[in-house]
PDB file of C-alpha atoms in Angstrom:
ATOM      1  CA  MET I   1      10.725  -6.986  -5.921  1.00  0.00           C
ATOM      2  CA  ASN I   2       7.955  -9.150  -4.485  1.00  0.00           C
ATOM      3  CA  ALA I   3       4.246  -8.849  -5.299  1.00  0.00           C
ATOM      4  CA  LYS I   4       3.383  -7.141  -2.004  1.00  0.00           C
ATOM      5  CA  VAL I   5       5.915  -4.358  -2.601  1.00  0.00           C
ATOM      6  CA  LYS I   6       4.704  -3.900  -6.185  1.00  0.00           C
ATOM      7  CA  ALA I   7       1.080  -3.649  -5.030  1.00  0.00           C
ATOM      8  CA  LEU I   8       2.002  -1.059  -2.397  1.00  0.00           C
ATOM      9  CA  LEU I   9       3.943   1.042  -4.927  1.00  0.00           C
ATOM     10  CA  ILE I  10       1.087   0.924  -7.426  1.00  0.00           C
ATOM     11  CA  LYS I  11      -1.408   1.949  -4.743  1.00  0.00           C
ATOM     12  CA  THR I  12       0.815   4.776  -3.492  1.00  0.00           C
ATOM     13  CA  ARG I  13       1.592   6.259  -6.889  1.00  0.00           C
ATOM     14  CA  ARG I  14      -2.006   5.939  -8.060  1.00  0.00           C
ATOM     15  CA  ARG I  15      -3.179   8.014  -5.070  1.00  0.00           C
ATOM     16  CA  LEU I  16      -0.722  10.793  -5.920  1.00  0.00           C
ATOM     17  CA  PHE I  17      -0.506  10.747  -9.712  1.00  0.00           C
ATOM     18  CA  GLY I  18      -4.093   9.865 -10.557  1.00  0.00           C
ATOM     19  CA  GLN I  19      -6.775  12.064 -12.069  1.00  0.00           C
ATOM     20  CA  ASN I  20      -7.875  13.736  -8.838  1.00  0.00           C
ATOM     21  CA  VAL I  21      -5.330  16.540  -8.538  1.00  0.00           C
ATOM     22  CA  GLY I  22      -7.205  18.023  -5.574  1.00  0.00           C
ATOM     23  CA  ASN I  23      -6.133  15.053  -3.436  1.00  0.00           C
ATOM     24  CA  ASN I  24      -2.443  15.917  -3.672  1.00  0.00           C
ATOM     25  CA  ILE I  25      -1.004  15.866  -0.127  1.00  0.00           C
ATOM     26  CA  SER I  26       1.941  18.145  -0.991  1.00  0.00           C
ATOM     27  CA  ALA I  27       1.780  21.172   1.291  1.00  0.00           C
ATOM     28  CA  PHE I  28       5.477  21.793   1.879  1.00  0.00           C
ATOM     29  CA  LYS I  29       6.523  25.435   2.245  1.00  0.00           C
ATOM     30  CA  GLY I  30       9.848  27.185   1.905  1.00  0.00           C
ATOM     31  CA  ASN I  31      11.653  30.195   0.447  1.00  0.00           C
ATOM     32  CA  GLY I  32       9.571  31.498  -2.446  1.00  0.00           C
ATOM     33  CA  ILE I  33       8.116  34.845  -3.418  1.00  0.00           C
ATOM     34  CA  ASP I  34       4.491  33.744  -3.108  1.00  0.00           C
ATOM     35  CA  PHE I  35       3.301  34.925   0.340  1.00  0.00           C
ATOM     36  CA  ALA I  36       1.439  32.251   2.317  1.00  0.00           C
ATOM     37  CA  GLU I  37       0.988  33.365   5.940  1.00  0.00           C
ATOM     38  CA  LEU I  38       2.463  34.958   9.054  1.00  0.00           C
ATOM     39  CA  LYS I  39       3.864  32.948  11.939  1.00  0.00           C
ATOM     40  CA  GLU I  40       5.500  33.806  15.242  1.00  0.00           C
ATOM     41  CA  TYR I  41       9.294  33.789  15.045  1.00  0.00           C
ATOM     42  CA  SER I  42      11.066  30.760  16.520  1.00  0.00           C
ATOM     43  CA  TYR I  43      14.747  29.991  16.948  1.00  0.00           C
ATOM     44  CA  GLY I  44      16.346  29.049  13.624  1.00  0.00           C
ATOM     45  CA  ASP I  45      14.001  31.101  11.428  1.00  0.00           C
ATOM     46  CA  ASP I  46      15.532  33.479   8.887  1.00  0.00           C
ATOM     47  CA  VAL I  47      15.619  36.948  10.487  1.00  0.00           C
ATOM     48  CA  ARG I  48      15.441  38.463   6.990  1.00  0.00           C
ATOM     49  CA  LYS I  49      11.805  37.320   6.831  1.00  0.00           C
ATOM     50  CA  ILE I  50      10.694  39.277   9.916  1.00  0.00           C
ATOM     51  CA  ASN I  51       7.601  41.369   9.216  1.00  0.00           C
ATOM     52  CA  TRP I  52       8.500  44.532  11.118  1.00  0.00           C
ATOM     53  CA  LYS I  53       5.051  46.142  10.922  1.00  0.00           C
ATOM     54  CA  VAL I  54       3.315  43.136  12.471  1.00  0.00           C
ATOM     55  CA  THR I  55       6.170  42.718  14.964  1.00  0.00           C
ATOM     56  CA  ALA I  56       5.759  46.324  16.126  1.00  0.00           C
ATOM     57  CA  ARG I  57       1.984  45.986  16.406  1.00  0.00           C
ATOM     58  CA  GLU I  58       2.022  42.659  18.284  1.00  0.00           C
ATOM     59  CA  GLN I  59       5.118  43.458  20.385  1.00  0.00           C
ATOM     60  CA  LYS I  60       6.675  40.080  19.493  1.00  0.00           C
ATOM     61  CA  PRO I  61       8.462  38.999  16.321  1.00  0.00           C
ATOM     62  CA  TYR I  62       6.559  37.514  13.373  1.00  0.00           C
ATOM     63  CA  ILE I  63       7.962  36.308  10.068  1.00  0.00           C
ATOM     64  CA  ASN I  64       6.538  36.004   6.577  1.00  0.00           C
ATOM     65  CA  VAL I  65       6.049  32.452   5.311  1.00  0.00           C
ATOM     66  CA  PHE I  66       6.150  31.873   1.564  1.00  0.00           C
ATOM     67  CA  ASN I  67       5.043  29.076  -0.716  1.00  0.00           C
ATOM     68  CA  GLU I  68       8.042  27.306  -2.168  1.00  0.00           C
ATOM     69  CA  GLU I  69       9.028  28.181  -5.742  1.00  0.00           C
ATOM     70  CA  ARG I  70      12.260  26.226  -5.834  1.00  0.00           C
ATOM     71  CA  GLU I  71      13.061  22.725  -4.708  1.00  0.00           C
ATOM     72  CA  LEU I  72      13.088  21.940  -1.001  1.00  0.00           C
ATOM     73  CA  ASN I  73      15.373  19.691   0.965  1.00  0.00           C
ATOM     74  CA  ILE I  74      13.176  16.929   2.419  1.00  0.00           C
ATOM     75  CA  VAL I  75      14.472  14.222   4.746  1.00  0.00           C
ATOM     76  CA  ILE I  76      12.328  11.221   5.692  1.00  0.00           C
ATOM     77  CA  ALA I  77      13.600   9.229   8.672  1.00  0.00           C
ATOM     78  CA  PHE I  78      12.211   5.695   8.989  1.00  0.00           C
ATOM     79  CA  VAL I  79      12.716   4.604  12.605  1.00  0.00           C
ATOM     80  CA  LEU I  80      13.581   0.914  12.877  1.00  0.00           C
ATOM     81  CA  SER I  81      12.561  -1.057  15.952  1.00  0.00           C
ATOM     82  CA  GLY I  82      11.463  -4.579  16.750  1.00  0.00           C
ATOM     83  CA  SER I  83       8.192  -3.099  17.964  1.00  0.00           C
ATOM     84  CA  ILE I  84       7.076  -2.253  14.396  1.00  0.00           C
ATOM     85  CA  TYR I  85       6.976  -6.001  13.646  1.00  0.00           C
ATOM     86  CA  PHE I  86       3.404  -6.180  14.847  1.00  0.00           C
ATOM     87  CA  GLY I  87      -0.104  -5.718  13.555  1.00  0.00           C
ATOM     88  CA  SER I  88      -3.592  -7.086  14.154  1.00  0.00           C
ATOM     89  CA  VAL I  89      -4.838  -5.594  10.871  1.00  0.00           C
ATOM     90  CA  ARG I  90      -1.668  -4.800   8.912  1.00  0.00           C
ATOM     91  CA  GLN I  91       1.932  -4.853  10.062  1.00  0.00           C
ATOM     92  CA  LYS I  92       3.057  -1.472  11.378  1.00  0.00           C
ATOM     93  CA  GLN I  93       6.138  -1.856   9.216  1.00  0.00           C
ATOM     94  CA  GLU I  94       3.963  -2.135   6.104  1.00  0.00           C
ATOM     95  CA  VAL I  95       1.922   0.948   7.005  1.00  0.00           C
ATOM     96  CA  MET I  96       5.136   2.884   7.684  1.00  0.00           C
ATOM     97  CA  ALA I  97       6.419   1.833   4.255  1.00  0.00           C
ATOM     98  CA  GLU I  98       3.220   3.175   2.699  1.00  0.00           C
ATOM     99  CA  VAL I  99       3.652   6.442   4.613  1.00  0.00           C
ATOM    100  CA  LEU I 100       7.211   6.670   3.326  1.00  0.00           C
ATOM    101  CA  GLY I 101       6.019   6.123  -0.238  1.00  0.00           C
ATOM    102  CA  LEU I 102       3.235   8.708   0.015  1.00  0.00           C
ATOM    103  CA  LEU I 103       5.553  11.356   1.446  1.00  0.00           C
ATOM    104  CA  ALA I 104       8.415  10.651  -0.949  1.00  0.00           C
ATOM    105  CA  PHE I 105       6.376  10.527  -4.146  1.00  0.00           C
ATOM    106  CA  SER I 106       4.381  13.571  -3.043  1.00  0.00           C
ATOM    107  CA  ALA I 107       7.637  15.509  -2.708  1.00  0.00           C
ATOM    108  CA  VAL I 108       8.781  14.362  -6.149  1.00  0.00           C
ATOM    109  CA  LYS I 109       5.427  15.412  -7.585  1.00  0.00           C
ATOM    110  CA  ASN I 110       6.214  18.807  -6.077  1.00  0.00           C
ATOM    111  CA  SER I 111       9.642  18.749  -7.864  1.00  0.00           C
ATOM    112  CA  ASP I 112      11.581  18.451  -4.588  1.00  0.00           C
ATOM    113  CA  ARG I 113      14.530  16.246  -3.690  1.00  0.00           C
ATOM    114  CA  VAL I 114      14.078  13.559  -1.044  1.00  0.00           C
ATOM    115  CA  SER I 115      16.614  11.879   1.240  1.00  0.00           C
ATOM    116  CA  THR I 116      15.557   8.691   3.000  1.00  0.00           C
ATOM    117  CA  LEU I 117      17.224   7.582   6.212  1.00  0.00           C
ATOM    118  CA  PHE I 118      16.753   4.248   7.995  1.00  0.00           C
ATOM    119  CA  PHE I 119      17.843   4.470  11.622  1.00  0.00           C
ATOM    120  CA  ASP I 120      17.724   2.316  14.762  1.00  0.00           C
ATOM    121  CA  GLU I 121      20.563   3.124  17.157  1.00  0.00           C
ATOM    122  CA  ALA I 122      22.664   4.327  14.210  1.00  0.00           C
ATOM    123  CA  VAL I 123      22.298   4.693  10.454  1.00  0.00           C
ATOM    124  CA  GLU I 124      21.156   1.386   8.955  1.00  0.00           C
ATOM    125  CA  ARG I 125      20.892   2.712   5.386  1.00  0.00           C
ATOM    126  CA  PHE I 126      20.802   6.077   3.649  1.00  0.00           C
ATOM    127  CA  PHE I 127      19.358   6.947   0.250  1.00  0.00           C
ATOM    128  CA  LYS I 128      20.906  10.157  -1.092  1.00  0.00           C
ATOM    129  CA  PRO I 129      18.789  13.163  -2.176  1.00  0.00           C
ATOM    130  CA  THR I 130      16.930  12.272  -5.340  1.00  0.00           C
ATOM    131  CA  LYS I 131      13.989  12.989  -7.614  1.00  0.00           C
ATOM    132  CA  SER I 132      14.215   9.539  -9.160  1.00  0.00           C
ATOM    133  CA  PRO I 133      11.066   7.392  -8.781  1.00  0.00           C
ATOM    134  CA  LYS I 134      13.284   4.331  -9.213  1.00  0.00           C
ATOM    135  CA  THR I 135      15.376   5.254  -6.163  1.00  0.00           C
ATOM    136  CA  LEU I 136      12.277   6.056  -4.115  1.00  0.00           C
ATOM    137  CA  SER I 137      10.776   2.689  -5.092  1.00  0.00           C
ATOM    138  CA  ALA I 138      13.976   1.038  -3.836  1.00  0.00           C
ATOM    139  CA  ALA I 139      13.619   2.912  -0.524  1.00  0.00           C
ATOM    140  CA  VAL I 140      10.005   1.726  -0.132  1.00  0.00           C
ATOM    141  CA  GLU I 141      11.066  -1.842  -0.944  1.00  0.00           C
ATOM    142  CA  HIS I 142      13.783  -1.618   1.715  1.00  0.00           C
ATOM    143  CA  ALA I 143      11.228  -0.305   4.216  1.00  0.00           C
ATOM    144  CA  MET I 144       8.991  -3.306   3.543  1.00  0.00           C
ATOM    145  CA  ASN I 145      11.714  -5.937   3.709  1.00  0.00           C
ATOM    146  CA  VAL I 146      14.328  -4.699   6.210  1.00  0.00           C
ATOM    147  CA  GLU I 147      14.722  -7.006   9.227  1.00  0.00           C
ATOM    148  CA  VAL I 148      13.535  -5.173  12.337  1.00  0.00           C
ATOM    149  CA  LEU I 149      13.298  -7.888  15.012  1.00  0.00           C
ATOM    150  CA  GLY I 150      15.996  -7.351  17.616  1.00  0.00           C
ATOM    151  CA  LYS I 151      16.478  -3.693  16.649  1.00  0.00           C
ATOM    152  CA  LYS I 152      16.092  -0.885  19.183  1.00  0.00           C
ATOM    153  CA  ALA I 153      15.028   2.647  18.305  1.00  0.00           C
ATOM    154  CA  ASP I 154      17.116   5.472  19.757  1.00  0.00           C
ATOM    155  CA  MET I 155      15.243   8.669  18.939  1.00  0.00           C
ATOM    156  CA  GLN I 156      17.771  10.842  20.755  1.00  0.00           C
ATOM    157  CA  ALA I 157      20.607   9.460  18.648  1.00  0.00           C
ATOM    158  CA  LEU I 158      18.490  10.073  15.546  1.00  0.00           C
ATOM    159  CA  ALA I 159      17.773  13.685  16.536  1.00  0.00           C
ATOM    160  CA  SER I 160      21.494  14.306  17.175  1.00  0.00           C
ATOM    161  CA  TYR I 161      22.436  12.719  13.853  1.00  0.00           C
ATOM    162  CA  LEU I 162      19.962  14.889  11.923  1.00  0.00           C
ATOM    163  CA  LEU I 163      21.120  18.052  13.722  1.00  0.00           C
ATOM    164  CA  ASN I 164      24.740  17.352  12.833  1.00  0.00           C
ATOM    165  CA  SER I 165      24.325  15.992   9.302  1.00  0.00           C
ATOM    166  CA  VAL I 166      21.518  18.121   7.815  1.00  0.00           C
ATOM    167  CA  LYS I 167      23.113  21.546   7.583  1.00  0.00           C
ATOM    168  CA  ASN I 168      20.557  23.637   5.699  1.00  0.00           C
ATOM    169  CA  ARG I 169      17.081  24.261   7.050  1.00  0.00           C
ATOM    170  CA  SER I 170      14.992  21.366   5.775  1.00  0.00           C
ATOM    171  CA  ILE I 171      11.701  19.576   6.126  1.00  0.00           C
ATOM    172  CA  VAL I 172      12.273  16.548   8.367  1.00  0.00           C
ATOM    173  CA  LEU I 173       9.626  13.834   8.632  1.00  0.00           C
ATOM    174  CA  LEU I 174      10.030  11.182  11.347  1.00  0.00           C
ATOM    175  CA  VAL I 175       8.094   7.931  10.857  1.00  0.00           C
ATOM    176  CA  GLY I 176       7.929   5.427  13.731  1.00  0.00           C
ATOM    177  CA  ASP I 177       5.820   4.160  16.619  1.00  0.00           C
ATOM    178  CA  PHE I 178       7.416   6.588  19.122  1.00  0.00           C
ATOM    179  CA  TYR I 179       7.610   4.374  22.179  1.00  0.00           C
ATOM    180  CA  ASP I 180      10.954   6.023  22.885  1.00  0.00           C
ATOM    181  CA  MET I 181      10.435   9.498  24.421  1.00  0.00           C
ATOM    182  CA  PRO I 182      12.659  11.903  22.477  1.00  0.00           C
ATOM    183  CA  ASP I 183      13.775  15.481  23.033  1.00  0.00           C
ATOM    184  CA  LEU I 184      13.201  17.073  19.624  1.00  0.00           C
ATOM    185  CA  SER I 185      13.393  20.687  20.803  1.00  0.00           C
ATOM    186  CA  TYR I 186      16.621  21.538  18.929  1.00  0.00           C
ATOM    187  CA  LEU I 187      15.587  19.610  15.835  1.00  0.00           C
ATOM    188  CA  GLY I 188      12.222  21.403  15.786  1.00  0.00           C
ATOM    189  CA  ALA I 189      13.964  24.772  16.147  1.00  0.00           C
ATOM    190  CA  LYS I 190      16.394  24.158  13.286  1.00  0.00           C
ATOM    191  CA  HIS I 191      14.145  22.307  10.836  1.00  0.00           C
ATOM    192  CA  GLU I 192      10.459  22.185   9.921  1.00  0.00           C
ATOM    193  CA  THR I 193       9.733  18.907  11.667  1.00  0.00           C
ATOM    194  CA  TYR I 194       6.824  16.462  11.391  1.00  0.00           C
ATOM    195  CA  ALA I 195       6.173  13.294  13.399  1.00  0.00           C
ATOM    196  CA  VAL I 196       4.131  10.416  11.963  1.00  0.00           C
ATOM    197  CA  ILE I 197       3.200   7.931  14.702  1.00  0.00           C
ATOM    198  CA  VAL I 198       2.116   4.495  13.478  1.00  0.00           C
ATOM    199  CA  ARG I 199       0.338   2.245  15.970  1.00  0.00           C
ATOM    200  CA  ASP I 200      -1.933  -0.791  16.004  1.00  0.00           C
ATOM    201  CA  PRO I 201      -5.307  -0.508  17.812  1.00  0.00           C
ATOM    202  CA  PHE I 202      -4.683  -3.739  19.712  1.00  0.00           C
ATOM    203  CA  GLU I 203      -1.424  -2.585  21.301  1.00  0.00           C
ATOM    204  CA  GLU I 204      -3.161   0.492  22.741  1.00  0.00           C
ATOM    205  CA  ALA I 205      -6.226  -1.412  23.961  1.00  0.00           C
ATOM    206  CA  PRO I 206      -5.263  -5.087  24.367  1.00  0.00           C
ATOM    207  CA  GLN I 207      -7.999  -7.579  25.144  1.00  0.00           C
ATOM    208  CA  LEU I 208      -6.067 -10.240  27.034  1.00  0.00           C
ATOM    209  CA  TYR I 209      -6.840 -12.344  30.092  1.00  0.00           C
ATOM    210  CA  GLY I 210      -4.924 -15.330  31.378  1.00  0.00           C
ATOM    211  CA  GLU I 211      -1.357 -16.638  31.170  1.00  0.00           C
ATOM    212  CA  TYR I 212       0.699 -15.735  28.099  1.00  0.00           C
ATOM    213  CA  ASP I 213       4.212 -16.439  26.870  1.00  0.00           C
ATOM    214  CA  LEU I 214       5.245 -13.021  25.530  1.00  0.00           C
ATOM    215  CA  LEU I 215       8.190 -12.277  23.255  1.00  0.00           C
ATOM    216  CA  ASP I 216       9.852  -8.864  23.437  1.00  0.00           C
ATOM    217  CA  PRO I 217      10.545  -7.975  19.760  1.00  0.00           C
ATOM    218  CA  VAL I 218      13.445  -5.717  20.765  1.00  0.00           C
ATOM    219  CA  THR I 219      15.361  -7.911  23.233  1.00  0.00           C
ATOM    220  CA  GLN I 220      13.816 -11.151  21.861  1.00  0.00           C
ATOM    221  CA  ARG I 221      13.391 -12.445  25.406  1.00  0.00           C
ATOM    222  CA  HIS I 222      10.438 -14.576  26.463  1.00  0.00           C
ATOM    223  CA  THR I 223       8.388 -13.711  29.544  1.00  0.00           C
ATOM    224  CA  VAL I 224       5.553 -15.784  30.961  1.00  0.00           C
ATOM    225  CA  MET I 225       3.012 -13.334  32.376  1.00  0.00           C
ATOM    226  CA  GLN I 226      -0.353 -13.576  34.073  1.00  0.00           C
ATOM    227  CA  ILE I 227      -2.527 -10.832  32.577  1.00  0.00           C
ATOM    228  CA  ASP I 228      -5.732  -9.622  34.208  1.00  0.00           C
ATOM    229  CA  THR I 229      -7.998  -6.586  34.022  1.00  0.00           C
ATOM    230  CA  ALA I 230      -5.980  -4.590  36.570  1.00  0.00           C
ATOM    231  CA  LEU I 231      -2.738  -5.080  34.619  1.00  0.00           C
ATOM    232  CA  THR I 232      -4.233  -4.065  31.262  1.00  0.00           C
ATOM    233  CA  LYS I 233      -5.801  -1.009  32.914  1.00  0.00           C
ATOM    234  CA  GLU I 234      -2.419   0.027  34.334  1.00  0.00           C
ATOM    235  CA  TYR I 235      -0.762  -0.558  30.951  1.00  0.00           C
ATOM    236  CA  ARG I 236      -3.297   1.654  29.182  1.00  0.00           C
ATOM    237  CA  ALA I 237      -2.880   4.405  31.780  1.00  0.00           C
ATOM    238  CA  ARG I 238       0.912   4.404  31.392  1.00  0.00           C
ATOM    239  CA  LEU I 239       0.692   4.471  27.601  1.00  0.00           C
ATOM    240  CA  LYS I 240      -1.841   7.308  27.710  1.00  0.00           C
ATOM    241  CA  ALA I 241       0.447   9.319  30.011  1.00  0.00           C
ATOM    242  CA  HIS I 242       3.393   8.662  27.667  1.00  0.00           C
ATOM    243  CA  ASP I 243       1.447   9.862  24.631  1.00  0.00           C
ATOM    244  CA  GLU I 244       0.082  12.947  26.396  1.00  0.00           C
ATOM    245  CA  ALA I 245       3.642  13.955  27.333  1.00  0.00           C
ATOM    246  CA  LEU I 246       4.800  13.235  23.776  1.00  0.00           C
ATOM    247  CA  PHE I 247       2.049  15.363  22.205  1.00  0.00           C
ATOM    248  CA  GLU I 248       2.677  18.208  24.637  1.00  0.00           C
ATOM    249  CA  HIS I 249       6.372  18.135  23.674  1.00  0.00           C
ATOM    250  CA  PHE I 250       5.429  18.316  19.993  1.00  0.00           C
ATOM    251  CA  ARG I 251       3.061  21.248  20.560  1.00  0.00           C
ATOM    252  CA  GLU I 252       5.593  23.131  22.704  1.00  0.00           C
ATOM    253  CA  HIS I 253       8.223  22.915  19.977  1.00  0.00           C
ATOM    254  CA  ARG I 254       5.905  23.464  17.000  1.00  0.00           C
ATOM    255  CA  ILE I 255       6.265  19.958  15.627  1.00  0.00           C
ATOM    256  CA  ALA I 256       3.253  18.919  13.559  1.00  0.00           C
ATOM    257  CA  TYR I 257       2.176  15.340  14.212  1.00  0.00           C
ATOM    258  CA  THR I 258      -0.407  12.722  13.410  1.00  0.00           C
ATOM    259  CA  LYS I 259      -1.170   9.216  14.620  1.00  0.00           C
ATOM    260  CA  ILE I 260      -2.071   6.570  12.048  1.00  0.00           C
ATOM    261  CA  TYR I 261      -3.507   3.205  13.047  1.00  0.00           C
ATOM    262  CA  THR I 262      -3.000   0.073  10.980  1.00  0.00           C
ATOM    263  CA  ASP I 263      -6.720  -0.044  10.158  1.00  0.00           C
ATOM    264  CA  GLU I 264      -6.756   3.544   8.815  1.00  0.00           C
ATOM    265  CA  ASP I 265      -5.932   5.102   5.450  1.00  0.00           C
ATOM    266  CA  PRO I 266      -2.521   6.830   5.798  1.00  0.00           C
ATOM    267  CA  PHE I 267      -3.268   9.115   2.841  1.00  0.00           C
ATOM    268  CA  ILE I 268      -6.113  10.878   4.662  1.00  0.00           C
ATOM    269  CA  LYS I 269      -4.174  11.398   7.900  1.00  0.00           C
ATOM    270  CA  LEU I 270      -1.081  12.710   6.075  1.00  0.00           C
ATOM    271  CA  ARG I 271      -3.154  15.127   4.022  1.00  0.00           C
ATOM    272  CA  GLU I 272      -4.704  16.505   7.229  1.00  0.00           C
ATOM    273  CA  MET I 273      -1.291  16.898   8.904  1.00  0.00           C
ATOM    274  CA  LEU I 274       0.334  18.642   5.959  1.00  0.00           C
ATOM    275  CA  LYS I 275      -2.536  21.106   5.621  1.00  0.00           C
TER     276      LYS I 275
END
């Protein structure tokens, strides 16, 4: 394990296991007896949890949501792509590894089991459900060191894989840069799904002018391109439209999401999302 991985693990575990218990980002919910809240019924919810009084009053079904009192099934999917090999402040891959560590160790602190999946167009590596800090450390180390150049993310293949392989209702956390537009409607209906989008500020607002030799990190092809103000403006508009459609899809299918930039603290953004 290299020094950079060790430093990241120390930082991650210190944030979660330090003195300040109030900063714990664990907010996972499941099948307990401690009532938490009401929510509108969605496909895949347990019909046994329907609150019939509220359903009758509101004329649409609502279910009771409980705080978890037994271990949850948590799956973290780390989406591999050549595009995460980039960063003007920190590498996106490094920030994603920190996100993975924060989520995984938070779940263990909450006495839950965690599965970690690395996926590009198929399964690259899978860490079985565990509560072992040693295994989670190995998953974070793999996230930091796995070769991503030349890899292509296929979010639709990932969603299909999770639907078919994760049988029981689970908490599924997807970590990637989300340049592939997925259909997560079925996944969001079956599982409590979260999306963590990791981006670099420069790739959303590039300051470039002139001729550049660009390398596509997915295809690894070179392209010589003349970049001017009109081109960067068009690029920003297309990316904004992509993200607006992505966020609308998440909201429509009740998928909680957050966007973390490489110059931000992932801990704060994750805590806000999980609240």
